[in-house]
Amino acid sequence: PRLILGDLNSGAEKGAPPRLARAGYVDASGGSRESTFVGFDGMGSELTLVHGQTRKSTTKIDWIFLRGFRVESCSVLADEYTAPDGRRRQRSDHLAVLAELTMDGSPIDA
């Protein structure tokens, strides 16, 4: 059994996620597009665009990929608190991804 998880800095169409899928890994979220990179205010983080403009954006870049496990559940967890200025804030600019897995007994190729 194998797990690859974390902030892959890649959306679903480019980078690590499609490569992992081609290598036989399964996305624990079942293809959910729920955002995990949301900024501390939950409205997005500023990203610099090609021509120097910035905008707020949210996206899914935190992943759990697996082989040799069965996914029982997978969810994105928000953990907000009230800041001293009274605003609701996230504890991180990324939301946690939680998956409950069981071994499926499938043989795993090396």
PDB file of C-alpha atoms in Angstrom:
ATOM      1  CA  PRO A   1       0.000   0.000   0.000  1.00  0.00           C
ATOM      2  CA  ARG A   2       1.160   3.511  -0.786  1.00  0.00           C
ATOM      3  CA  LEU A   3       0.061   7.042   0.084  1.00  0.00           C
ATOM      4  CA  ILE A   4       1.185  10.301  -1.463  1.00  0.00           C
ATOM      5  CA  LEU A   5      -0.308  13.326   0.225  1.00  0.00           C
ATOM      6  CA  GLY A   6       0.191  16.995   0.843  1.00  0.00           C
ATOM      7  CA  ASP A   7       0.291  20.389  -0.821  1.00  0.00           C
ATOM      8  CA  LEU A   8       1.216  19.442  -4.398  1.00  0.00           C
ATOM      9  CA  ASN A   9       0.823  23.023  -5.723  1.00  0.00           C
ATOM     10  CA  SER A  10      -1.098  21.525  -8.645  1.00  0.00           C
ATOM     11  CA  GLY A  11      -4.710  21.667  -9.713  1.00  0.00           C
ATOM     12  CA  ALA A  12      -6.484  18.643 -11.178  1.00  0.00           C
ATOM     13  CA  GLU A  13      -5.455  19.190 -14.807  1.00  0.00           C
ATOM     14  CA  LYS A  14      -1.698  19.821 -14.589  1.00  0.00           C
ATOM     15  CA  GLY A  15       1.348  18.742 -12.643  1.00  0.00           C
ATOM     16  CA  ALA A  16       1.335  15.892 -10.162  1.00  0.00           C
ATOM     17  CA  PRO A  17      -2.378  14.882 -10.019  1.00  0.00           C
ATOM     18  CA  PRO A  18      -2.753  13.659 -13.623  1.00  0.00           C
ATOM     19  CA  ARG A  19       0.677  12.002 -13.491  1.00  0.00           C
ATOM     20  CA  LEU A  20      -0.237  10.144 -10.320  1.00  0.00           C
ATOM     21  CA  ALA A  21      -3.561   9.054 -11.841  1.00  0.00           C
ATOM     22  CA  ARG A  22      -1.737   7.700 -14.916  1.00  0.00           C
ATOM     23  CA  ALA A  23       0.572   5.771 -12.552  1.00  0.00           C
ATOM     24  CA  GLY A  24      -2.443   4.019 -10.991  1.00  0.00           C
ATOM     25  CA  TYR A  25      -2.961   6.170  -7.902  1.00  0.00           C
ATOM     26  CA  VAL A  26      -6.505   7.062  -6.854  1.00  0.00           C
ATOM     27  CA  ASP A  27      -7.633  10.505  -5.655  1.00  0.00           C
ATOM     28  CA  ALA A  28      -9.133   9.893  -2.188  1.00  0.00           C
ATOM     29  CA  SER A  29     -11.673  12.685  -2.755  1.00  0.00           C
ATOM     30  CA  GLY A  30     -13.211  10.863  -5.702  1.00  0.00           C
ATOM     31  CA  GLY A  31     -12.650  13.855  -7.981  1.00  0.00           C
ATOM     32  CA  SER A  32     -14.115  16.509  -5.691  1.00  0.00           C
ATOM     33  CA  ARG A  33     -13.192  20.066  -6.713  1.00  0.00           C
ATOM     34  CA  GLU A  34     -13.708  21.480  -3.202  1.00  0.00           C
ATOM     35  CA  SER A  35     -11.083  24.171  -2.592  1.00  0.00           C
ATOM     36  CA  THR A  36      -8.316  23.522  -0.076  1.00  0.00           C
ATOM     37  CA  PHE A  37      -6.228  26.674  -0.665  1.00  0.00           C
ATOM     38  CA  VAL A  38      -8.534  29.416   0.585  1.00  0.00           C
ATOM     39  CA  GLY A  39      -6.465  32.061   2.344  1.00  0.00           C
ATOM     40  CA  PHE A  40      -6.694  33.046   5.988  1.00  0.00           C
ATOM     41  CA  ASP A  41      -9.955  34.917   5.407  1.00  0.00           C
ATOM     42  CA  GLY A  42     -11.544  32.006   3.516  1.00  0.00           C
ATOM     43  CA  MET A  43     -11.906  34.220   0.432  1.00  0.00           C
ATOM     44  CA  GLY A  44      -8.654  33.255  -1.288  1.00  0.00           C
ATOM     45  CA  SER A  45      -5.005  34.087  -1.328  1.00  0.00           C
ATOM     46  CA  GLU A  46      -3.433  36.721  -3.533  1.00  0.00           C
ATOM     47  CA  LEU A  47      -1.702  35.235  -6.531  1.00  0.00           C
ATOM     48  CA  THR A  48       0.536  37.254  -8.849  1.00  0.00           C
ATOM     49  CA  LEU A  49      -0.523  36.902 -12.466  1.00  0.00           C
ATOM     50  CA  VAL A  50       1.673  37.088 -15.573  1.00  0.00           C
ATOM     51  CA  HIS A  51       1.347  40.839 -16.123  1.00  0.00           C
ATOM     52  CA  GLY A  52       1.851  41.843 -12.487  1.00  0.00           C
ATOM     53  CA  GLN A  53      -1.837  41.976 -11.607  1.00  0.00           C
ATOM     54  CA  THR A  54      -3.032  40.206  -8.477  1.00  0.00           C
ATOM     55  CA  ARG A  55      -6.377  38.649  -7.657  1.00  0.00           C
ATOM     56  CA  LYS A  56      -7.945  36.545  -4.932  1.00  0.00           C
ATOM     57  CA  SER A  57      -8.304  32.908  -5.854  1.00  0.00           C
ATOM     58  CA  THR A  58      -9.245  29.609  -4.211  1.00  0.00           C
ATOM     59  CA  THR A  59      -8.418  26.192  -5.612  1.00  0.00           C
ATOM     60  CA  LYS A  60      -7.737  22.570  -4.736  1.00  0.00           C
ATOM     61  CA  ILE A  61      -3.997  21.906  -4.433  1.00  0.00           C
ATOM     62  CA  ASP A  62      -3.907  19.658  -1.343  1.00  0.00           C
ATOM     63  CA  TRP A  63      -4.329  15.988  -2.198  1.00  0.00           C
ATOM     64  CA  ILE A  64      -4.373  12.419  -0.907  1.00  0.00           C
ATOM     65  CA  PHE A  65      -3.480   9.824  -3.540  1.00  0.00           C
ATOM     66  CA  LEU A  66      -3.420   6.128  -2.724  1.00  0.00           C
ATOM     67  CA  ARG A  67      -2.894   2.586  -3.946  1.00  0.00           C
ATOM     68  CA  GLY A  68      -3.825  -0.515  -1.987  1.00  0.00           C
ATOM     69  CA  PHE A  69      -6.433   1.198   0.185  1.00  0.00           C
ATOM     70  CA  ARG A  70     -10.207   1.612   0.047  1.00  0.00           C
ATOM     71  CA  VAL A  71     -11.564   5.077   0.841  1.00  0.00           C
ATOM     72  CA  GLU A  72     -14.259   4.994   3.527  1.00  0.00           C
ATOM     73  CA  SER A  73     -14.630   8.774   3.654  1.00  0.00           C
ATOM     74  CA  CYS A  74     -12.807  11.928   2.599  1.00  0.00           C
ATOM     75  CA  SER A  75     -13.523  15.506   3.620  1.00  0.00           C
ATOM     76  CA  VAL A  76     -12.053  18.989   3.742  1.00  0.00           C
ATOM     77  CA  LEU A  77     -11.974  20.497   7.238  1.00  0.00           C
ATOM     78  CA  ALA A  78     -12.241  24.200   8.018  1.00  0.00           C
ATOM     79  CA  ASP A  79     -10.969  25.389  11.395  1.00  0.00           C
ATOM     80  CA  GLU A  80     -11.998  28.973  12.021  1.00  0.00           C
ATOM     81  CA  TYR A  81     -11.444  31.187  15.029  1.00  0.00           C
ATOM     82  CA  THR A  82     -12.274  34.756  15.970  1.00  0.00           C
ATOM     83  CA  ALA A  83      -9.228  37.012  15.625  1.00  0.00           C
ATOM     84  CA  PRO A  84      -8.569  39.872  18.097  1.00  0.00           C
ATOM     85  CA  ASP A  85     -10.066  42.302  15.555  1.00  0.00           C
ATOM     86  CA  GLY A  86     -13.324  40.311  15.618  1.00  0.00           C
ATOM     87  CA  ARG A  87     -12.980  38.822  12.125  1.00  0.00           C
ATOM     88  CA  ARG A  88     -13.404  35.091  11.503  1.00  0.00           C
ATOM     89  CA  ARG A  89     -10.109  33.617  10.289  1.00  0.00           C
ATOM     90  CA  GLN A  90      -8.791  30.251   9.116  1.00  0.00           C
ATOM     91  CA  ARG A  91      -5.895  28.781  11.129  1.00  0.00           C
ATOM     92  CA  SER A  92      -4.007  28.249   7.867  1.00  0.00           C
ATOM     93  CA  ASP A  93      -4.335  29.409   4.277  1.00  0.00           C
ATOM     94  CA  HIS A  94      -4.821  25.712   3.428  1.00  0.00           C
ATOM     95  CA  LEU A  95      -7.698  23.583   4.726  1.00  0.00           C
ATOM     96  CA  ALA A  96      -6.931  20.115   6.061  1.00  0.00           C
ATOM     97  CA  VAL A  97      -7.888  17.074   3.998  1.00  0.00           C
ATOM     98  CA  LEU A  98      -8.973  14.060   6.050  1.00  0.00           C
ATOM     99  CA  ALA A  99      -9.466  10.542   4.670  1.00  0.00           C
ATOM    100  CA  GLU A 100     -10.504   7.379   6.469  1.00  0.00           C
ATOM    101  CA  LEU A 101      -8.925   4.406   4.696  1.00  0.00           C
ATOM    102  CA  THR A 102      -8.960   0.620   5.025  1.00  0.00           C
ATOM    103  CA  MET A 103      -6.584  -1.878   3.465  1.00  0.00           C
ATOM    104  CA  ASP A 104      -8.227  -3.468   0.438  1.00  0.00           C
ATOM    105  CA  GLY A 105      -5.949  -6.520   0.149  1.00  0.00           C
ATOM    106  CA  SER A 106      -5.054  -5.820  -3.493  1.00  0.00           C
ATOM    107  CA  PRO A 107      -1.585  -6.885  -4.589  1.00  0.00           C
ATOM    108  CA  ILE A 108       0.731  -3.927  -5.107  1.00  0.00           C
ATOM    109  CA  ASP A 109       3.324  -3.881  -7.881  1.00  0.00           C
ATOM    110  CA  ALA A 110       6.784  -2.645  -6.906  1.00  0.00           C
TER     111      ALA A 110
END
